[in-house]
PDB file of C-alpha atoms in Angstrom:
ATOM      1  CA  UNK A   1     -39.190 -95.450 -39.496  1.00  0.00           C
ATOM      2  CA  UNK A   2     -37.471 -98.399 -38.693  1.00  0.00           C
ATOM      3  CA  UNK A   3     -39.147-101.525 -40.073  1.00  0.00           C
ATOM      4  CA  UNK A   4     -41.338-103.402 -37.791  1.00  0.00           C
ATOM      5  CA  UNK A   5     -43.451-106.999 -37.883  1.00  0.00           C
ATOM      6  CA  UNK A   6     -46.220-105.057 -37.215  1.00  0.00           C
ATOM      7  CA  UNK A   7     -49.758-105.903 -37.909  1.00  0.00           C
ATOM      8  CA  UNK A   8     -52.880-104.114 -38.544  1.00  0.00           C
ATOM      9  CA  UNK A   9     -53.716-104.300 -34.460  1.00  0.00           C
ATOM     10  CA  UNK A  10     -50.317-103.400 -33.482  1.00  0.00           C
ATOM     11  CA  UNK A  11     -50.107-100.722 -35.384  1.00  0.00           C
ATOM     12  CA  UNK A  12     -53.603 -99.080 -34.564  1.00  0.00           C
ATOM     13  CA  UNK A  13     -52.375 -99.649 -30.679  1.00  0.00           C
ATOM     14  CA  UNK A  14     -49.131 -97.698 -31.443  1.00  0.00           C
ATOM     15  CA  UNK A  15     -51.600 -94.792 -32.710  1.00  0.00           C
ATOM     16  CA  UNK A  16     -54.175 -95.199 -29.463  1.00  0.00           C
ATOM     17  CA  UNK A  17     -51.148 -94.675 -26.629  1.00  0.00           C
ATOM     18  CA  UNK A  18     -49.073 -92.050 -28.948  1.00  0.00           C
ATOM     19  CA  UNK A  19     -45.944 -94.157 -29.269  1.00  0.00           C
ATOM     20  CA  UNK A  20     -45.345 -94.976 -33.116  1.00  0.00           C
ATOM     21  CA  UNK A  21     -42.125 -95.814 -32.078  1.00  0.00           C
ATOM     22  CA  UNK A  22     -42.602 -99.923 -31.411  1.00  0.00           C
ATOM     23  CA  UNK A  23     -45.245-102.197 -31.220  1.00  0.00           C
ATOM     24  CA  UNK A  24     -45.949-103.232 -28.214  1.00  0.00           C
ATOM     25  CA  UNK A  25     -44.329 -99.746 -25.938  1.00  0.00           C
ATOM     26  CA  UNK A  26     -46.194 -97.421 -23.667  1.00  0.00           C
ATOM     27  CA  UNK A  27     -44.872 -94.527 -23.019  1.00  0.00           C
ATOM     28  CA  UNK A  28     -43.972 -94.558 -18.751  1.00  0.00           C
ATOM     29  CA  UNK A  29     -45.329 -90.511 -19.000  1.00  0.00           C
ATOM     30  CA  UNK A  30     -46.068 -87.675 -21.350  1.00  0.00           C
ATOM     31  CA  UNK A  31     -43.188 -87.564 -23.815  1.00  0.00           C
ATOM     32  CA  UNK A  32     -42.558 -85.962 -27.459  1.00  0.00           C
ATOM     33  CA  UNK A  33     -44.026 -88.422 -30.439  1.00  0.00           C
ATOM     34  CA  UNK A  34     -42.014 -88.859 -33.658  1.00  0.00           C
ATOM     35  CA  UNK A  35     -44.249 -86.628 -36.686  1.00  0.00           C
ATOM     36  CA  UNK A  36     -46.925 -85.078 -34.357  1.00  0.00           C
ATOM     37  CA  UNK A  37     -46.904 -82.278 -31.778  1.00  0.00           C
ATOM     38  CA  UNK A  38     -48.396 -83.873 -29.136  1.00  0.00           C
ATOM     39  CA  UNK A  39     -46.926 -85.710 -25.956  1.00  0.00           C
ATOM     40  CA  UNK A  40     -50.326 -86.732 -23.986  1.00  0.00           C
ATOM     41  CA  UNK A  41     -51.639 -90.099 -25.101  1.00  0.00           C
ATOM     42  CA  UNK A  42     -55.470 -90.310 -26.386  1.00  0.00           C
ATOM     43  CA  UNK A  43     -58.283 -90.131 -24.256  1.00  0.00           C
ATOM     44  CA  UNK A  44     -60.257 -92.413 -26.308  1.00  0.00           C
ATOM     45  CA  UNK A  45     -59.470 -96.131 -26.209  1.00  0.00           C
ATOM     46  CA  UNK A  46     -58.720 -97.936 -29.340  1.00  0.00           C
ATOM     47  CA  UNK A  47     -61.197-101.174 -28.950  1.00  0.00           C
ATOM     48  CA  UNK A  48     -59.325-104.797 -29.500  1.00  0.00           C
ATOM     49  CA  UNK A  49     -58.958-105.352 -33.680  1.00  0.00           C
ATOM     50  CA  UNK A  50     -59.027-101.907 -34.482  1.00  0.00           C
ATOM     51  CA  UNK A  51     -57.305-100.464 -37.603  1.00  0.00           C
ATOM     52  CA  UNK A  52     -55.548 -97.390 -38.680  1.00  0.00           C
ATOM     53  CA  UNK A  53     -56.535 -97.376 -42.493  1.00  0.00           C
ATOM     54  CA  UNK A  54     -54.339 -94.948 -43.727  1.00  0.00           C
ATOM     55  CA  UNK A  55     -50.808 -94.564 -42.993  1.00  0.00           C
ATOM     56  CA  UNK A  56     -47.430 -94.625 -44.644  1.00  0.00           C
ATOM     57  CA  UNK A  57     -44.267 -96.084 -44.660  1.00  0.00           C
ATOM     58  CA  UNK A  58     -40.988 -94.633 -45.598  1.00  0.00           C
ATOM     59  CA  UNK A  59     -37.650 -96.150 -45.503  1.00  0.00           C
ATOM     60  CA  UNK A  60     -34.763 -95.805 -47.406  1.00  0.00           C
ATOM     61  CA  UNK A  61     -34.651 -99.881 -47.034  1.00  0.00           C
ATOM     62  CA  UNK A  62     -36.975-100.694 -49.529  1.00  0.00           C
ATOM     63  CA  UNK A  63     -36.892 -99.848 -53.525  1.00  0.00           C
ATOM     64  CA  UNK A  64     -38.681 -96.318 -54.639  1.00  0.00           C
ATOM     65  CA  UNK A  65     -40.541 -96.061 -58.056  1.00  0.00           C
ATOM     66  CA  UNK A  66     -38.236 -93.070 -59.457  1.00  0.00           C
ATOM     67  CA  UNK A  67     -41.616 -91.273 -60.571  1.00  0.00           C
ATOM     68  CA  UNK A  68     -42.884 -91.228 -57.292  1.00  0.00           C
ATOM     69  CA  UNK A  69     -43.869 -88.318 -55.693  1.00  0.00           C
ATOM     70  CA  UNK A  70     -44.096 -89.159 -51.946  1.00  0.00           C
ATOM     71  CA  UNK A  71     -41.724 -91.413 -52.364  1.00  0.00           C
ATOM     72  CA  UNK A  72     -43.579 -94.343 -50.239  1.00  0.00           C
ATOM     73  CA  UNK A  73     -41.876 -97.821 -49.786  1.00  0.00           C
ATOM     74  CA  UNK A  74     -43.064-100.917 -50.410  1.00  0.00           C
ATOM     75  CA  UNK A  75     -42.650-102.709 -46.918  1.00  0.00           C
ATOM     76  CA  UNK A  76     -45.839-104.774 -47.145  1.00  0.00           C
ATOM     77  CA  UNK A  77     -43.998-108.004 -46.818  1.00  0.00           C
ATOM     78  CA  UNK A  78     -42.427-107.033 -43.483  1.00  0.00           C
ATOM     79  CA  UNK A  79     -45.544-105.690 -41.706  1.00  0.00           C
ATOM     80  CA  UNK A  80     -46.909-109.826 -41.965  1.00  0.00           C
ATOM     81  CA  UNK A  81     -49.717-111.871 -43.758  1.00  0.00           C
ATOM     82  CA  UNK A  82     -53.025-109.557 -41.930  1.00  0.00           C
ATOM     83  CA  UNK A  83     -51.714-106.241 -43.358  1.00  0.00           C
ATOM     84  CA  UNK A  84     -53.363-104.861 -46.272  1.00  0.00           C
ATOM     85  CA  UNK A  85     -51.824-101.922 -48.532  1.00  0.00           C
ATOM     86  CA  UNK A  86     -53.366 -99.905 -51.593  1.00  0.00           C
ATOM     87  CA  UNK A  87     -50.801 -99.633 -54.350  1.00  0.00           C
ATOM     88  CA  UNK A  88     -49.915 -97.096 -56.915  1.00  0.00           C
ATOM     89  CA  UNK A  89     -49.840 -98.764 -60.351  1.00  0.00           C
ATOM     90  CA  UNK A  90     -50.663 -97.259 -63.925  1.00  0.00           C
ATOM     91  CA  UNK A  91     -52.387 -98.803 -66.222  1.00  0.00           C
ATOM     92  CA  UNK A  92     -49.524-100.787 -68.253  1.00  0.00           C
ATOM     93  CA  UNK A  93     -49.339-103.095 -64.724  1.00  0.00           C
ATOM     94  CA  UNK A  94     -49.927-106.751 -65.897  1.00  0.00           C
ATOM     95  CA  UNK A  95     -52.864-109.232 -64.867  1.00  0.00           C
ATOM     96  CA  UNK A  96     -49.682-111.211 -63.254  1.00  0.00           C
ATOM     97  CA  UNK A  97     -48.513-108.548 -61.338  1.00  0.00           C
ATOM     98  CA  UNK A  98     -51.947-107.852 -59.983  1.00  0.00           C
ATOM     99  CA  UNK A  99     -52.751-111.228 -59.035  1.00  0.00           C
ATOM    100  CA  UNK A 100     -49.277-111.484 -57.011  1.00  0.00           C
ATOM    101  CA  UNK A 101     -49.822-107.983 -55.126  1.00  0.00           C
ATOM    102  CA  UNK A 102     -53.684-109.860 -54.128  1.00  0.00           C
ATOM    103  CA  UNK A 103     -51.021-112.634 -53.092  1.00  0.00           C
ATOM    104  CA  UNK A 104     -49.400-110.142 -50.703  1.00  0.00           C
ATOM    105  CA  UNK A 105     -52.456-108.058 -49.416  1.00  0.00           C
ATOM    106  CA  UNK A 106     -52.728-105.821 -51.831  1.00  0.00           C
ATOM    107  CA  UNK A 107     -56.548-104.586 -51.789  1.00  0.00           C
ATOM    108  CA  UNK A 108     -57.561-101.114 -53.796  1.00  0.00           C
ATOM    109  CA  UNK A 109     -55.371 -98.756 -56.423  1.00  0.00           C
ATOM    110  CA  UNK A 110     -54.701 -95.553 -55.028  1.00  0.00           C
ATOM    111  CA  UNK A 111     -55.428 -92.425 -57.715  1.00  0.00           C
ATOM    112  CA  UNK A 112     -53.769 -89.308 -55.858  1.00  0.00           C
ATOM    113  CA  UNK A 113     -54.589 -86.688 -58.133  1.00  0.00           C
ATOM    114  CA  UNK A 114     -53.426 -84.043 -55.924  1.00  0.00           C
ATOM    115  CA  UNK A 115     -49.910 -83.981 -56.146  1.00  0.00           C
ATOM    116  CA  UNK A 116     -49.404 -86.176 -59.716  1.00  0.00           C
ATOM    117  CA  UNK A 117     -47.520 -89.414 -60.259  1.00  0.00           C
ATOM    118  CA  UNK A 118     -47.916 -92.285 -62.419  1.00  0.00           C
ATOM    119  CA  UNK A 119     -51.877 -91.926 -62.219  1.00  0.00           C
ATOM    120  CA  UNK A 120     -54.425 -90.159 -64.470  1.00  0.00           C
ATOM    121  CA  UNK A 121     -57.757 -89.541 -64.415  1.00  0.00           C
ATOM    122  CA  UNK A 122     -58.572 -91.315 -67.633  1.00  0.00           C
ATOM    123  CA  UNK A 123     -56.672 -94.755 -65.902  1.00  0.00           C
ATOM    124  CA  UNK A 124     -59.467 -95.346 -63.343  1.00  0.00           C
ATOM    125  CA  UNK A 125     -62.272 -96.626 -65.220  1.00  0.00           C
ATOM    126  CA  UNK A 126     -60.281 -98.778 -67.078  1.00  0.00           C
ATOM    127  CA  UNK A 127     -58.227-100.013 -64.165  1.00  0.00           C
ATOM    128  CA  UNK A 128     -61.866-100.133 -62.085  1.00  0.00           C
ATOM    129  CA  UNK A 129     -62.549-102.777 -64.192  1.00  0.00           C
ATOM    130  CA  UNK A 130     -59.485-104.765 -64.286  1.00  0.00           C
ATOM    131  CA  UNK A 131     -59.482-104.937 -60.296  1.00  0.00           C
ATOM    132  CA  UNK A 132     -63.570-105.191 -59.946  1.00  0.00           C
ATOM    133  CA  UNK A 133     -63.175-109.255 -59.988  1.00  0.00           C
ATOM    134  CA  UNK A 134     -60.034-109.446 -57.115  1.00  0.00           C
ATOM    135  CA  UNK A 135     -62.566-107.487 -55.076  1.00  0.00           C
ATOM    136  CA  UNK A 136     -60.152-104.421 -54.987  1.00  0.00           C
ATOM    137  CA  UNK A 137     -61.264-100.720 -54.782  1.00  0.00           C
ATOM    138  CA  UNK A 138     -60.110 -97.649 -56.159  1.00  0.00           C
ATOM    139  CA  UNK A 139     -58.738 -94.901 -53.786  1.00  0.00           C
ATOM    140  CA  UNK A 140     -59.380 -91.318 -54.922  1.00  0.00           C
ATOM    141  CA  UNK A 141     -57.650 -88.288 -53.595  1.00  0.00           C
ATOM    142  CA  UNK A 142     -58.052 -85.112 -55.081  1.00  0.00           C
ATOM    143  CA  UNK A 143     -59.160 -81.253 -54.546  1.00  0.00           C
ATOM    144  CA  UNK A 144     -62.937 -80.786 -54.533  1.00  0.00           C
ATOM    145  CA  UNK A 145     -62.559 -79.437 -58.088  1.00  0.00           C
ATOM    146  CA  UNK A 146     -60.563 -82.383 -59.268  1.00  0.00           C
ATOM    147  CA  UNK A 147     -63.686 -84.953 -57.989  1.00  0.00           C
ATOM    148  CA  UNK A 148     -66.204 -82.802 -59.247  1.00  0.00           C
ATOM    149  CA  UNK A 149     -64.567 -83.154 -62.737  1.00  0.00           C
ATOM    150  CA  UNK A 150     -64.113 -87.118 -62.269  1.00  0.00           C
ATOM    151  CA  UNK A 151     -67.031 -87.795 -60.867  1.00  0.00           C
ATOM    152  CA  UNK A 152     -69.080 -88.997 -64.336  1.00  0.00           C
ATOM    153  CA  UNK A 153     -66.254 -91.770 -64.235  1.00  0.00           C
ATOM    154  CA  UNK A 154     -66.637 -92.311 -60.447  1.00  0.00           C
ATOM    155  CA  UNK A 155     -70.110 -92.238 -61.261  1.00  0.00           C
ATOM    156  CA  UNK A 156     -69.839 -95.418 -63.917  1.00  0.00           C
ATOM    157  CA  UNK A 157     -66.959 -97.600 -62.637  1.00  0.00           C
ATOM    158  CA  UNK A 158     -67.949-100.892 -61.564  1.00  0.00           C
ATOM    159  CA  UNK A 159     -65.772-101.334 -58.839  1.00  0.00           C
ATOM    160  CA  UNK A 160     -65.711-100.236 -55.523  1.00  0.00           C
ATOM    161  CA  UNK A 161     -64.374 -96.648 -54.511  1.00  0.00           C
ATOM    162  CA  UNK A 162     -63.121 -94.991 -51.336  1.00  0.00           C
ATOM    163  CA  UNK A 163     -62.409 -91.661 -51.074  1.00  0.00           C
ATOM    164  CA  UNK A 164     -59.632 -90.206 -48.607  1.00  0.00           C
ATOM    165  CA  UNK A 165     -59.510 -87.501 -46.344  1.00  0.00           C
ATOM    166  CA  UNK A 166     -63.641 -86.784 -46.333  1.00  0.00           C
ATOM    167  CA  UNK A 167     -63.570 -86.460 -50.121  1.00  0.00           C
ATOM    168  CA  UNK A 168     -61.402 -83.358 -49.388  1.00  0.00           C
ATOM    169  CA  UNK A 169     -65.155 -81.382 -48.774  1.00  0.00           C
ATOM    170  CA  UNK A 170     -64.166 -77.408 -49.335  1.00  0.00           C
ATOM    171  CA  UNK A 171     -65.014 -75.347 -46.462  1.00  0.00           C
ATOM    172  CA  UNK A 172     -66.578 -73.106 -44.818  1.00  0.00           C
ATOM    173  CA  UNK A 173     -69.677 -74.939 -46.881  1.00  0.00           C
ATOM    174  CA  UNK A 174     -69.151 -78.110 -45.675  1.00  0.00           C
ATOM    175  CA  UNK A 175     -71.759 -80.018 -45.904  1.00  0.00           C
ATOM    176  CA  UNK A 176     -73.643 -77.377 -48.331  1.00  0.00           C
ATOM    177  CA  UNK A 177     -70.948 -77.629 -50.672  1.00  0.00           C
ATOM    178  CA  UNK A 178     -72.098 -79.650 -53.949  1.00  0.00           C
ATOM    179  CA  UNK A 179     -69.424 -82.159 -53.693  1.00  0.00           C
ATOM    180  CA  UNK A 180     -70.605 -83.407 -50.331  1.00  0.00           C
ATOM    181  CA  UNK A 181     -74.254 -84.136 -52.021  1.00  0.00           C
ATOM    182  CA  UNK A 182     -72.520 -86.218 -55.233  1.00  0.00           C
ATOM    183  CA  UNK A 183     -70.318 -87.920 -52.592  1.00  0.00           C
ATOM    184  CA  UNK A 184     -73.427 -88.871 -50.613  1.00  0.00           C
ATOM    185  CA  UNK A 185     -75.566 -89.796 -53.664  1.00  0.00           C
ATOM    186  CA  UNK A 186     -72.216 -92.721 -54.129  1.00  0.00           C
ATOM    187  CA  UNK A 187     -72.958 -93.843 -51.021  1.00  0.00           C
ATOM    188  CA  UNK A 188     -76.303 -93.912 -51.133  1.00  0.00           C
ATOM    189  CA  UNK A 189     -75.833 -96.522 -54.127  1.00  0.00           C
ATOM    190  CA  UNK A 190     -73.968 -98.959 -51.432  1.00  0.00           C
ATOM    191  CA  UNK A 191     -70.469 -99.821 -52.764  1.00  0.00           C
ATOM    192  CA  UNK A 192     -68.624 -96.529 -51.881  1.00  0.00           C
ATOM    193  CA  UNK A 193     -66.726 -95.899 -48.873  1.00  0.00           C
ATOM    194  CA  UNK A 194     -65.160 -92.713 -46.819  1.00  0.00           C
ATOM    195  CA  UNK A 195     -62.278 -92.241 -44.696  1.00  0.00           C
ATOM    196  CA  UNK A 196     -62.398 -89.835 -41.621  1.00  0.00           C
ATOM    197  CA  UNK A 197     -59.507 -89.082 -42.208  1.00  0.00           C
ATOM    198  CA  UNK A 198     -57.361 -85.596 -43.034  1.00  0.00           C
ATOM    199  CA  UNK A 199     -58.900 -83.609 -40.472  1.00  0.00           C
ATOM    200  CA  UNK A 200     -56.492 -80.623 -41.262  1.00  0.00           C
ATOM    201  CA  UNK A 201     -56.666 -81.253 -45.084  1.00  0.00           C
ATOM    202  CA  UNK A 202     -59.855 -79.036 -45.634  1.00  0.00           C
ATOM    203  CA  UNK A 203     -60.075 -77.445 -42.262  1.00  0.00           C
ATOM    204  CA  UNK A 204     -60.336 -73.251 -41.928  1.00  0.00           C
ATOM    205  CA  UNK A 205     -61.120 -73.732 -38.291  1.00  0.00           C
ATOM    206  CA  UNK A 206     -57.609 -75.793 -37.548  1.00  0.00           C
ATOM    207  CA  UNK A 207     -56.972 -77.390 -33.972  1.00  0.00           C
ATOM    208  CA  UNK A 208     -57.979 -78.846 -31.424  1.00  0.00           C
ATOM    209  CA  UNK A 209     -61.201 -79.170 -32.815  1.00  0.00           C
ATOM    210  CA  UNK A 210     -60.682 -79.030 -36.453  1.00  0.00           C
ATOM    211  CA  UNK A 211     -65.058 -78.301 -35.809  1.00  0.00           C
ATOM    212  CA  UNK A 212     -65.725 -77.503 -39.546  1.00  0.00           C
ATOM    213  CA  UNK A 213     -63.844 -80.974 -41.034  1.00  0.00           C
ATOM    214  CA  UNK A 214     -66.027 -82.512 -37.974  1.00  0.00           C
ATOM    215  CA  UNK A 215     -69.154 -81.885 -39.127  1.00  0.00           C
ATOM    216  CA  UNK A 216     -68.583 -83.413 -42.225  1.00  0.00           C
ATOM    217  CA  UNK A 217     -67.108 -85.997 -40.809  1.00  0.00           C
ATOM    218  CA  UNK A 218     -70.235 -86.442 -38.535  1.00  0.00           C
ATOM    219  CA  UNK A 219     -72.685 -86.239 -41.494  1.00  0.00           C
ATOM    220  CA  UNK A 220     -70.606 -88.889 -42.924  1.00  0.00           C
ATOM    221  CA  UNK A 221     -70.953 -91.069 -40.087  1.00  0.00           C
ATOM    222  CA  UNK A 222     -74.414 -90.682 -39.305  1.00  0.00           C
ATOM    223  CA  UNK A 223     -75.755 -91.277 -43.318  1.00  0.00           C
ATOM    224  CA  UNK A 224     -73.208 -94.602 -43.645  1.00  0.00           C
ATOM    225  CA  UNK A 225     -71.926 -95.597 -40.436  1.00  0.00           C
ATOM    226  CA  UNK A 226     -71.314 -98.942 -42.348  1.00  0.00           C
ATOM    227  CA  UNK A 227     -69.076 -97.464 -45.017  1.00  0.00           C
ATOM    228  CA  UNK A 228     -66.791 -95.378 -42.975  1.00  0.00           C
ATOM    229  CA  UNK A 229     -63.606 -96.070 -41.902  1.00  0.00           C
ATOM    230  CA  UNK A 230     -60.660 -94.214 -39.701  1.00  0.00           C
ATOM    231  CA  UNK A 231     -57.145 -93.332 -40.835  1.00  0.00           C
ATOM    232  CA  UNK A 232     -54.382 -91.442 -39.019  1.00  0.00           C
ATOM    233  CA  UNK A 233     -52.848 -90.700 -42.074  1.00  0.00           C
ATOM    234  CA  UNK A 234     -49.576 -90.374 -39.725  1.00  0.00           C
ATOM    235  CA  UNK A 235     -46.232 -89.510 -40.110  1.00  0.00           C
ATOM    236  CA  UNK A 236     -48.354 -86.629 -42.308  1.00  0.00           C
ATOM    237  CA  UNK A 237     -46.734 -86.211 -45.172  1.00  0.00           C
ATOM    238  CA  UNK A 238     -48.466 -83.286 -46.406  1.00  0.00           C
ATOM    239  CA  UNK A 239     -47.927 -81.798 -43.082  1.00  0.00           C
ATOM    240  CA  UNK A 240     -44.220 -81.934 -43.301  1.00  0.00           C
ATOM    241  CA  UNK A 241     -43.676 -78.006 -44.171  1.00  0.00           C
ATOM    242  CA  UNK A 242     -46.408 -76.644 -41.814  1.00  0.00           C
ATOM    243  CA  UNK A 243     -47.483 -77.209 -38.199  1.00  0.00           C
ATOM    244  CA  UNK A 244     -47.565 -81.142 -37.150  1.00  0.00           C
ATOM    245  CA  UNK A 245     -50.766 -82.049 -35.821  1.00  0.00           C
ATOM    246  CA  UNK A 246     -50.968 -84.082 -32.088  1.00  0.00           C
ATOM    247  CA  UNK A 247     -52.166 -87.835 -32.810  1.00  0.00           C
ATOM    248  CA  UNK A 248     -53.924 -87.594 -30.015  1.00  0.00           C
ATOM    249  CA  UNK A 249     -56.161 -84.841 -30.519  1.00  0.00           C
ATOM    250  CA  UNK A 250     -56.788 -86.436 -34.149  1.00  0.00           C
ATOM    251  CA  UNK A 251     -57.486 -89.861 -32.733  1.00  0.00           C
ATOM    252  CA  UNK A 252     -60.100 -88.152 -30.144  1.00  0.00           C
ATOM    253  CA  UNK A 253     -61.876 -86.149 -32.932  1.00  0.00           C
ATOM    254  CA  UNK A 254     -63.761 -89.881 -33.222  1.00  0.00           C
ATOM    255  CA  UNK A 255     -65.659 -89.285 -29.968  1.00  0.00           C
ATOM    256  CA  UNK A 256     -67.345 -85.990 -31.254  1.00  0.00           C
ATOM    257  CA  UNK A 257     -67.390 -87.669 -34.780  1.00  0.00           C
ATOM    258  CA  UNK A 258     -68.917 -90.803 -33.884  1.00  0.00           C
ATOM    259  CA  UNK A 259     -70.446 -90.586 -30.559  1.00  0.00           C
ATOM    260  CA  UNK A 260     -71.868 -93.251 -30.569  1.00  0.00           C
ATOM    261  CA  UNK A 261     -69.637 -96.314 -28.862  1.00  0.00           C
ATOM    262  CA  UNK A 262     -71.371 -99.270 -31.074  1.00  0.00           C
ATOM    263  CA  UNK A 263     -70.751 -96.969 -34.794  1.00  0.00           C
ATOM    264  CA  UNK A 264     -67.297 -95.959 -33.722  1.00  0.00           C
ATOM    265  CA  UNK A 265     -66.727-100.000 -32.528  1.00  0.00           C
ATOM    266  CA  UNK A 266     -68.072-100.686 -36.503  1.00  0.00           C
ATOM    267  CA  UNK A 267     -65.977 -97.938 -38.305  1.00  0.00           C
ATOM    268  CA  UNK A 268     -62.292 -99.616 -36.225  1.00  0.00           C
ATOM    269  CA  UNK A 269     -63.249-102.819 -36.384  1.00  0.00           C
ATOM    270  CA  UNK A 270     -66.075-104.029 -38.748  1.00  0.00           C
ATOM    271  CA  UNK A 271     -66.078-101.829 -41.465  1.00  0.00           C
ATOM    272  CA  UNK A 272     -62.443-102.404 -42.105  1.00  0.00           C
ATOM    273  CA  UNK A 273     -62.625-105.956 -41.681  1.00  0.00           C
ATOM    274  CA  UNK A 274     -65.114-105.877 -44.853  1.00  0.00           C
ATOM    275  CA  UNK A 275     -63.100-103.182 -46.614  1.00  0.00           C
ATOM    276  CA  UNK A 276     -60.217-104.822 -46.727  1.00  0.00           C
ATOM    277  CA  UNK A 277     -60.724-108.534 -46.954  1.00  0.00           C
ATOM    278  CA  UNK A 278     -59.230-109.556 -43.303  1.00  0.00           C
ATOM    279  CA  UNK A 279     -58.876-113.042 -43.094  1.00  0.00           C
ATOM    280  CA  UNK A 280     -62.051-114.344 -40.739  1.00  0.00           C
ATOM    281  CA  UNK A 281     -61.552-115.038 -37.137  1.00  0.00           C
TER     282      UNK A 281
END
């Protein structure tokens, strides 16, 4: 990717008309999208303010922490003052260092216990409650079996959690799986949150519909529409070795997730808004 001034509107519109490619471009007719299989733009509209809350940035540009596994840049600075990132840091990062990342738009730690790196299970409570007074959250992703393990931490930490990709929910079970019900019982409790997001993470039914990761996403939506958020997840990095997904179709899941046009308005535009600290107005 070639770094942009984009911010958190501009790059939600370069999701919504299938460009990713700049800012402010729309594509003349059908044509083939960088990372995604698709060439038809969305049917759904994104609505005015809307955010993509999870998607990466990778260019050789900007320094790499050595350790890193996905090997994700730290272009914060050039995306401008209304972007917001969640950062990768262990637990030897200093009270300094924190407070200057808040500086920058820095907003949750991200735990990705899926593929390793410089975080560990037994880092997030104690981190939790270094970050619970800057208002941050901590971002979980992990196998089903991995959360079910952590989850008398998640269960205890005082700050804020959100977890990616539906909570990575096994299927077929879906929704009967146990994981879904201890995920639920955190939101129930008010102060955790859950990206639809991932649709092919989990998925046995795969595209278009991806119906299986849908109805979780759905059940999601309907228990706490106000504690839901969207996320691209684009240019896919876990998707690299295996079939690309189309934008599109991802981005239109939302209609058959969230049908309705008021919850789907909150999850783009309000929910993130509170999630991530958006300056008002």
């Amino acid at each position: 990717m070639t770094p942009q001034s984009w911010d958190r509107r501009e790059v939600l519109k370069a999701v919504s008309t299938a460009a990713l490619i700049a800012a402010h471009a729309r594509p003349a007719a059908a044509q083939s999208v960088k990372w995604s299989a698709g060439t038809e733009v969305p049917k759904l509209k994104a609505p005015a303010n809307a955010t993509d809350c999870h998607h990466h940035v990778y260019d050789t540009k900007y320094p790499v922490d050595p350790k890193a596994t996905l090997r994700p840049a730290d272009a914060l600075a050039a995306f401008g003052p209304t972007a917001r990132m969640v950062a990768v840091v262990n637990d030897g990062v200093s009270t300094e260092e924190l407070k200057r990342m808040h500086g920058l738009g820095v907003r949750g730690i991200r735990f990705n216990l899926a593929t390793g790196g410089a975080t560990t299970p037994e880092m997030i409570e104690p981190l939790s409650k270094r970050i619970n007074d800057l208002g941050w959250h901590i971002q979980i992703n992990a196998p089903a079996a991995r959360i079910m393990e952590i989850m008398p931490i998640l269960e205890r930490v005082p700050s804020p959690i959100v977890f990616d990709h539906l909570a990575h929910i096994p299927q077929p079970d879906g929704v009967k799986d146990p994981l879904y019900a201890k995920v639920r019982a955190l939101l129930d409790k008010g102060r955790t949150w859950v990206k639809l997001s991932g649709a092919y993470a989990d998925t046995k039914v795969g595209p278009p519909t991806y119906a299986d990761s849908g109805a979780v996403a759905h059940a999601y939506a309907k228990a706490a529409p106000e504690r839901c958020v969207w996320g691209s997840d684009w240019p896919h990095p876990t998707e690299q070795a295996k079939q690309l997904p189309d934008d599109a179709v991802l981005f239109d899941l939302l209609t058959d997730w969230v049908p309705d046009e008021k919850v789907r308005h909150r999850v783009l535009v309000q929910n993130p808004a509170t999630l991530y600290d958006f300056p008002k107005g």
